[in-house]
Coordinates of C-alpha atoms in Angstrom, one line a residue:
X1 CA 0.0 0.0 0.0
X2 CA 2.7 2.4 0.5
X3 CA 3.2 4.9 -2.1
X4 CA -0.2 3.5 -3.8
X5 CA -3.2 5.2 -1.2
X6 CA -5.9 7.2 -2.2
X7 CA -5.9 11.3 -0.3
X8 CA -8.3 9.3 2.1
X9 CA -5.7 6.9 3.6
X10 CA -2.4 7.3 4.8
X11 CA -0.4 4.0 4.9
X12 CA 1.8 4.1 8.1
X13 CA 5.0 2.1 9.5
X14 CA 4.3 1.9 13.2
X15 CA 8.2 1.2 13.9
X16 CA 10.8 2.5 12.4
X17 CA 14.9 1.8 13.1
X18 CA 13.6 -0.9 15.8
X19 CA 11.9 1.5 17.8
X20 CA 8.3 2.5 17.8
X21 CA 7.2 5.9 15.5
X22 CA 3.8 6.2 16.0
X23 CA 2.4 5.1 19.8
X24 CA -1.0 4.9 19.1
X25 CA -0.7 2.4 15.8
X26 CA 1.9 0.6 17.6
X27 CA -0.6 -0.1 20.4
X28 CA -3.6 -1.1 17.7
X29 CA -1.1 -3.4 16.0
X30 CA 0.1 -5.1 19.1
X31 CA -4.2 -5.1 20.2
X32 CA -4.3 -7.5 17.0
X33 CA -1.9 -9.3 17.1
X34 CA -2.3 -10.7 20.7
X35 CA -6.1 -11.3 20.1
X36 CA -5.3 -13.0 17.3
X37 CA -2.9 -15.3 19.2
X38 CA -5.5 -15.7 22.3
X39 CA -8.0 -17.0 19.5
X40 CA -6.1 -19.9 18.6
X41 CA -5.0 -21.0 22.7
X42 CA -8.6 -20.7 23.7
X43 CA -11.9 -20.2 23.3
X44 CA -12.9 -18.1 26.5
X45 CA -9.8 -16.1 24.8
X46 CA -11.5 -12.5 26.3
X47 CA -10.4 -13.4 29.6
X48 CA -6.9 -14.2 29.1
X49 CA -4.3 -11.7 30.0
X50 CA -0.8 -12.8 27.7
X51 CA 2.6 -13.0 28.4
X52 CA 4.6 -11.4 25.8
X53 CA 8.3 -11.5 25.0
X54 CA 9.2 -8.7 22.5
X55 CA 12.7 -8.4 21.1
X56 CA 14.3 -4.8 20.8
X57 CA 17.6 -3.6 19.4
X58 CA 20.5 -4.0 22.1
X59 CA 21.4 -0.3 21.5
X60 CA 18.6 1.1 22.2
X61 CA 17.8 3.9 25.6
X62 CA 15.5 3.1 28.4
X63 CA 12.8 5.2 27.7
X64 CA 12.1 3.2 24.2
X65 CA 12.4 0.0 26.5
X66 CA 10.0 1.8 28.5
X67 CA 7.8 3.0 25.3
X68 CA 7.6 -1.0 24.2
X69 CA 6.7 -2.2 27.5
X70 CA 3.6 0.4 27.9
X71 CA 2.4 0.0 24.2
X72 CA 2.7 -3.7 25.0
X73 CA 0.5 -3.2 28.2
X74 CA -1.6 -1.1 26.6
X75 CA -2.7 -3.6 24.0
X76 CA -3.7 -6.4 26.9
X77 CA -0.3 -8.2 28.1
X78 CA -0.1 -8.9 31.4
X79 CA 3.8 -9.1 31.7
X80 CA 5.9 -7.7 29.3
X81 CA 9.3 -9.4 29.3
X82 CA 12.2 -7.8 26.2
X83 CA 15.2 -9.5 24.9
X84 CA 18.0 -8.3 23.1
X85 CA 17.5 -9.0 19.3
X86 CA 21.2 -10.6 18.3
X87 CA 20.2 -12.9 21.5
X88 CA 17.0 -14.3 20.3
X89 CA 18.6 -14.6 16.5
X90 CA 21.2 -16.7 17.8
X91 CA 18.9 -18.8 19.2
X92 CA 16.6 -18.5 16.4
X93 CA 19.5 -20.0 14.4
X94 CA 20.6 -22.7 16.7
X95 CA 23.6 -21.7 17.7
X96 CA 24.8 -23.1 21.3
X97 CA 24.1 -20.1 22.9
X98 CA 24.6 -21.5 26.5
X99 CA 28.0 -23.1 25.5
X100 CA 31.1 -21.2 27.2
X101 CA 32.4 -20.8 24.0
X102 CA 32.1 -17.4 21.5
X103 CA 29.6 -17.2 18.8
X104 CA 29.3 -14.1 16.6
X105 CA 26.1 -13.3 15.3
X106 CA 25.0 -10.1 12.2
X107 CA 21.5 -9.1 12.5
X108 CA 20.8 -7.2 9.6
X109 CA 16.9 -6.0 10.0
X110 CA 15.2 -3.2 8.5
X111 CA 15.8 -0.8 10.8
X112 CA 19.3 -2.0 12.3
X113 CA 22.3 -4.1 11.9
X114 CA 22.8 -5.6 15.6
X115 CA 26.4 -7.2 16.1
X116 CA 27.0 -9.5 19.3
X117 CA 29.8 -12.4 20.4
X118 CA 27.5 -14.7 22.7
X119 CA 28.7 -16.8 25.2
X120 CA 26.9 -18.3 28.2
X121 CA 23.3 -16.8 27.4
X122 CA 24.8 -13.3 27.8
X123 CA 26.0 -10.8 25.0
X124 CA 30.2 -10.1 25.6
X125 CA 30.1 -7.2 23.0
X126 CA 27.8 -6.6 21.3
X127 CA 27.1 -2.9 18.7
X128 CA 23.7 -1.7 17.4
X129 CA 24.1 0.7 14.0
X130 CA 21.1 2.1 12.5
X131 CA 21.9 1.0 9.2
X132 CA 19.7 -1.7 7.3
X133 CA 17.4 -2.9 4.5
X134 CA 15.7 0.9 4.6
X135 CA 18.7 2.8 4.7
X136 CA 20.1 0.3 1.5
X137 CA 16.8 1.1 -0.3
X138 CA 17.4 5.0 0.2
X139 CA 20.4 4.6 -0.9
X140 CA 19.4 3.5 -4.3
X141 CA 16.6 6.0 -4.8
X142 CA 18.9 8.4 -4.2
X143 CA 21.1 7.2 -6.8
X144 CA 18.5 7.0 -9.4
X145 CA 18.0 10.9 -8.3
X146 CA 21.7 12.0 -8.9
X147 CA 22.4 9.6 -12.0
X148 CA 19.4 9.4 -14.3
X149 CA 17.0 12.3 -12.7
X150 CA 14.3 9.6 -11.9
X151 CA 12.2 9.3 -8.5
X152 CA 11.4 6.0 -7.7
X153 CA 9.3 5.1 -4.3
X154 CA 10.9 3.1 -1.6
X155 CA 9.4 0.1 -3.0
X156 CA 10.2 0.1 -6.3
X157 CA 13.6 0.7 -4.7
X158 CA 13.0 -2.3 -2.9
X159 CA 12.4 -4.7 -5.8
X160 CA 15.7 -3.4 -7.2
X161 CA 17.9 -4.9 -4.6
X162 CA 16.2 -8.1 -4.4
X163 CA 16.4 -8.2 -8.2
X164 CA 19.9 -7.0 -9.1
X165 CA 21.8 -5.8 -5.6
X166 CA 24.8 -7.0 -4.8
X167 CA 27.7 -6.3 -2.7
X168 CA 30.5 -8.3 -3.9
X169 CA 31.0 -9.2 -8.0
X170 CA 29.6 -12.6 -8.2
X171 CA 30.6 -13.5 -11.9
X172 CA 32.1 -11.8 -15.2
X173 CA 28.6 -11.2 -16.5
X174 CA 26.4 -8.3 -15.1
X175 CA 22.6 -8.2 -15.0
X176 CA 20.5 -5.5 -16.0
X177 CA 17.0 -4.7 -15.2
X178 CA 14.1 -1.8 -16.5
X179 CA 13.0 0.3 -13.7
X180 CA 9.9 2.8 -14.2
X181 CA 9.9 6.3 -12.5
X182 CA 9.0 9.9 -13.0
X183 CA 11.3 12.1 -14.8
X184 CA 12.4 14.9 -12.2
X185 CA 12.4 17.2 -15.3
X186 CA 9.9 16.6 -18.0
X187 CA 7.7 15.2 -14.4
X188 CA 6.4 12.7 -16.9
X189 CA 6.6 8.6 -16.2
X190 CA 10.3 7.6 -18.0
X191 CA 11.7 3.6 -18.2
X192 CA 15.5 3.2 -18.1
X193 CA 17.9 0.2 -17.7
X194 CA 20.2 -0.3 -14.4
X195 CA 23.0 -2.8 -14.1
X196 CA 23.6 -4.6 -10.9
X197 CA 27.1 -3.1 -11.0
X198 CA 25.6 0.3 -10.6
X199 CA 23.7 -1.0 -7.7
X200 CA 26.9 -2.6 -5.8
X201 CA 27.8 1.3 -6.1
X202 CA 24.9 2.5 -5.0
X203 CA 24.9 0.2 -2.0
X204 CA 28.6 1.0 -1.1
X205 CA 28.3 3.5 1.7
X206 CA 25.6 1.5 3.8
X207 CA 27.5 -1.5 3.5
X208 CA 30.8 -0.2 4.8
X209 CA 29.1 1.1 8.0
X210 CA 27.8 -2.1 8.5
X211 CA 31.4 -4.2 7.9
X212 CA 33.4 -1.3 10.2
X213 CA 30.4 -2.4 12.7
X214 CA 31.4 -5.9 12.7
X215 CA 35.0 -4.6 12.4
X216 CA 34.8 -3.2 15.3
X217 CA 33.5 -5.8 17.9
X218 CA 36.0 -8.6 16.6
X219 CA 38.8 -5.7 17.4
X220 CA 36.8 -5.6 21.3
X221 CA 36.5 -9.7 21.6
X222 CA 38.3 -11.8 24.2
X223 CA 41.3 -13.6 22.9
X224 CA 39.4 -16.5 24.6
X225 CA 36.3 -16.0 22.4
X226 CA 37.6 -15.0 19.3
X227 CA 39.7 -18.3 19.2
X228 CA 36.4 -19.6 19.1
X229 CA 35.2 -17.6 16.4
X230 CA 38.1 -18.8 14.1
X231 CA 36.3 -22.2 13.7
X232 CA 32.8 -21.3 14.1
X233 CA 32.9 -18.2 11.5
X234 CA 30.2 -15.6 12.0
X235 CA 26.5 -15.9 11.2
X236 CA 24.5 -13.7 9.1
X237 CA 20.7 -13.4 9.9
X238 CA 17.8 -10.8 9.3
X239 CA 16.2 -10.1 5.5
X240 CA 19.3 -7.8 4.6
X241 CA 22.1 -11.2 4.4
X242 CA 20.5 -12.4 1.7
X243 CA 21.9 -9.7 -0.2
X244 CA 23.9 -11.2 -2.9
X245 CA 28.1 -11.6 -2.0
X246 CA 27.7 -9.8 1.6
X247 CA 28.8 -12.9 3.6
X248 CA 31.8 -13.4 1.1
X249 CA 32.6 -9.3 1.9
X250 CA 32.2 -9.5 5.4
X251 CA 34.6 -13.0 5.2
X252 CA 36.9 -11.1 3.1
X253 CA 37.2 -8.4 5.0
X254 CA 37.7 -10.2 8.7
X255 CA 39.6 -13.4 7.5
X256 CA 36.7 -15.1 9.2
X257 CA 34.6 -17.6 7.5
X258 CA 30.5 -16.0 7.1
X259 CA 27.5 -17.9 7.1
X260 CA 24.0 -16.7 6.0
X261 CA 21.6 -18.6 8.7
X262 CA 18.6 -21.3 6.8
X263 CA 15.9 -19.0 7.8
X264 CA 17.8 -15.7 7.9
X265 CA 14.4 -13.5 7.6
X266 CA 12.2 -15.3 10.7
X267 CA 15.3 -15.8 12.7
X268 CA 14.5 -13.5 15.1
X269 CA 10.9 -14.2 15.7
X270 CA 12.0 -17.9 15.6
X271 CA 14.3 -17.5 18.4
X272 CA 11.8 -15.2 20.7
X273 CA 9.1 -18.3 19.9
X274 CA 11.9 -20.4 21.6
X275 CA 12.7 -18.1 24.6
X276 CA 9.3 -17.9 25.1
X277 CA 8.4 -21.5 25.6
X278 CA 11.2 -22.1 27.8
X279 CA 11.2 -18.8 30.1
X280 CA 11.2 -21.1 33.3
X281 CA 14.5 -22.6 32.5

C-alpha cells in the first residue's frame, strides 16, 4: 500500500529503526496481534491476560524500553518481558548459545544491523548501527536521483535490490533490469535500464558502516572468544544477508569464514518463539 493510497488513507509504518514511530498504531497493532494469538489458545480467549516477549535492538535507551513495554500493556499483556535482538537470532539460528564458547552473530533487520559475540546466554560485545534494508533502499533512490534524474518510491527501490543488488561481484557477466519512474524534469513517467554493478555502487556506503560495525567488535572480543570464532565463523541473519556476496565481503574483510543462517528473515521471531516456551528454564 505504500506509495499506492488514495488522499483518504495514509499508509503508516508503526516502527521505524527498531523503535516505535507512531504510539498509538503501535498499540492497535500489538491489540491484533495478541487477540489473534488468544483465539487460537482458547476459546474463552477475552479473559486471558498474555505473556509477551518482545525483542528490541541492544542499543537502544531506556525510555524506548519503557515506550515498548507500555504499548505492549496497553494492548492487553499482562507481563511484558524484552530480549536483546542478536540474543533471540542466535537462538533462532541454533547456535549453542549456553556453551562457554564465542559465537558471533549479524542481524541485519530493517531498521538496524545488531552485532553480538554470545557466550553463556549473555552478549560479551555486542554494537547496534542504525543502518539496514531501509537505509540500502534509500540509498538507491537516491542514486536513481543523482544519475538518471528519476524518482522512484521506496518500493520500487526495494524490488531493485532483491532483483539486481549485490555487494561483492559474483561473476564476469552483469545483469541489467528496467526500472519505471518519473522524470524529475519533463515530471512525466520515464523507463531506463540499471546494471547490478551500478547497484553494488549504490549500496557502497551502507555496507561499509555495516562491515566497520562488525570490524569493530572482533577488534573488542576476548582472545578466549575470538579463538572460538576462528572455527565457528560468524553468522548472518535478518532479510538484509540475503543480499547477494555480503557474507563473502564480510569474510573477506575479517579473515573469518561467514555464514548466511537457513531461515535468515524469521530468525528472530523464531528465536523469541523459543525463549518464550522455555522462560522457566
Amino acid at each position: 500500500m505504500l506509495g499506492r493510497c488514495p488522499v483518504n488513507i495514509e499508509a503508516v509504518r508503526p516502527m521505524k529503526y527498531g523503535v516505535i514511530a507512531d504510539l498509538d498504531i503501535t498499540e492497535e497493532m500489538l491489540r491484533y496481534f495478541i487477540s489473534k494469538a488468544k483465539k487460537v489458545v482458547s476459546p474463552r480467549h477475552r479473559l486471558i491476560k498474555p505473556r509477551v516477549l518482545v525483542a528490541v535492538p541492544s542499543g537502544i535507551t531506556e525510555v524506548e524500553k519503557r515506550a515498548v513495554k507500555d504499548s505492549a500493556e496497553h494492548a492487553g499483556a499482562k507481563e511484558v518481558l524484552l530480549v536483546d535482538e542478536p540474543l533471540a537470532a542466535a537462538i533462532g539460528v541454533g547456535l549453542p548459545v549456553s556453551d562457554p564458547c564465542g559465537n558471533m552473530i549479524v542481524d541485519i533487520g530493517g531498521g538496524t544491523t545488531e552485532v553480538a559475540v554470545i557466550s553463556l546466554m549473555g552478549m560479551v560485545e555486542h554494537k547496534s548501527v542504525r543502518v539496514g534494508g531501509d537505509e540500502m533502499d534509500e540509498a538507491i533512490v537516491q542514486h536513481m536521483k543523482r544519475a538518471y534524474n528519476l524518482m522512484i518510491g521506496s518500493r520500487t527501490a526495494e524490488n531493485i535490490k532483491i532483483e539486481i543488488g549485490s555487494v561483492y561481484q559474483m561473476s564476469d557477466e552483469e545483469s541489467y533490469m528496467e526500472v519505471k519512474g518519473r522524470d524529475l524534469i519533463s515530471g512525466l513517467p520515464k523507463s531506463i535500464k540499471i546494471s547490478s554493478k551500478e547497484i553494488r555502487l549504490a549500496l557502497q556506503e551502507p555496507v561499509t558502516s555495516i562491515v566497520e560495525a562488525v570490524r569493530s567488535i572482533l577488534e573488542c572480543c576476548p582472545p578466549e572468544l575470538a579463538s572460538d570464532l576462528i572455527e565457528r565463523g560468524i553468522i548472518l541473519s535478518g532479510g538484509s544477508a540475503l543480499l547477494r556476496g555480503l557474507d563473502k565481503l564480510i569474510s573477506e574483510e575479517t579473515g573469518l569464514p561467514a555464514f548466511v543462517a537457513d531461515d535468515p528473515l524469521k530468525a528472530v521471531a523464531n528465536g523469541t518463539g523459543i525463549m518464550l516456551q522455555e522462560m522457566d528454564r
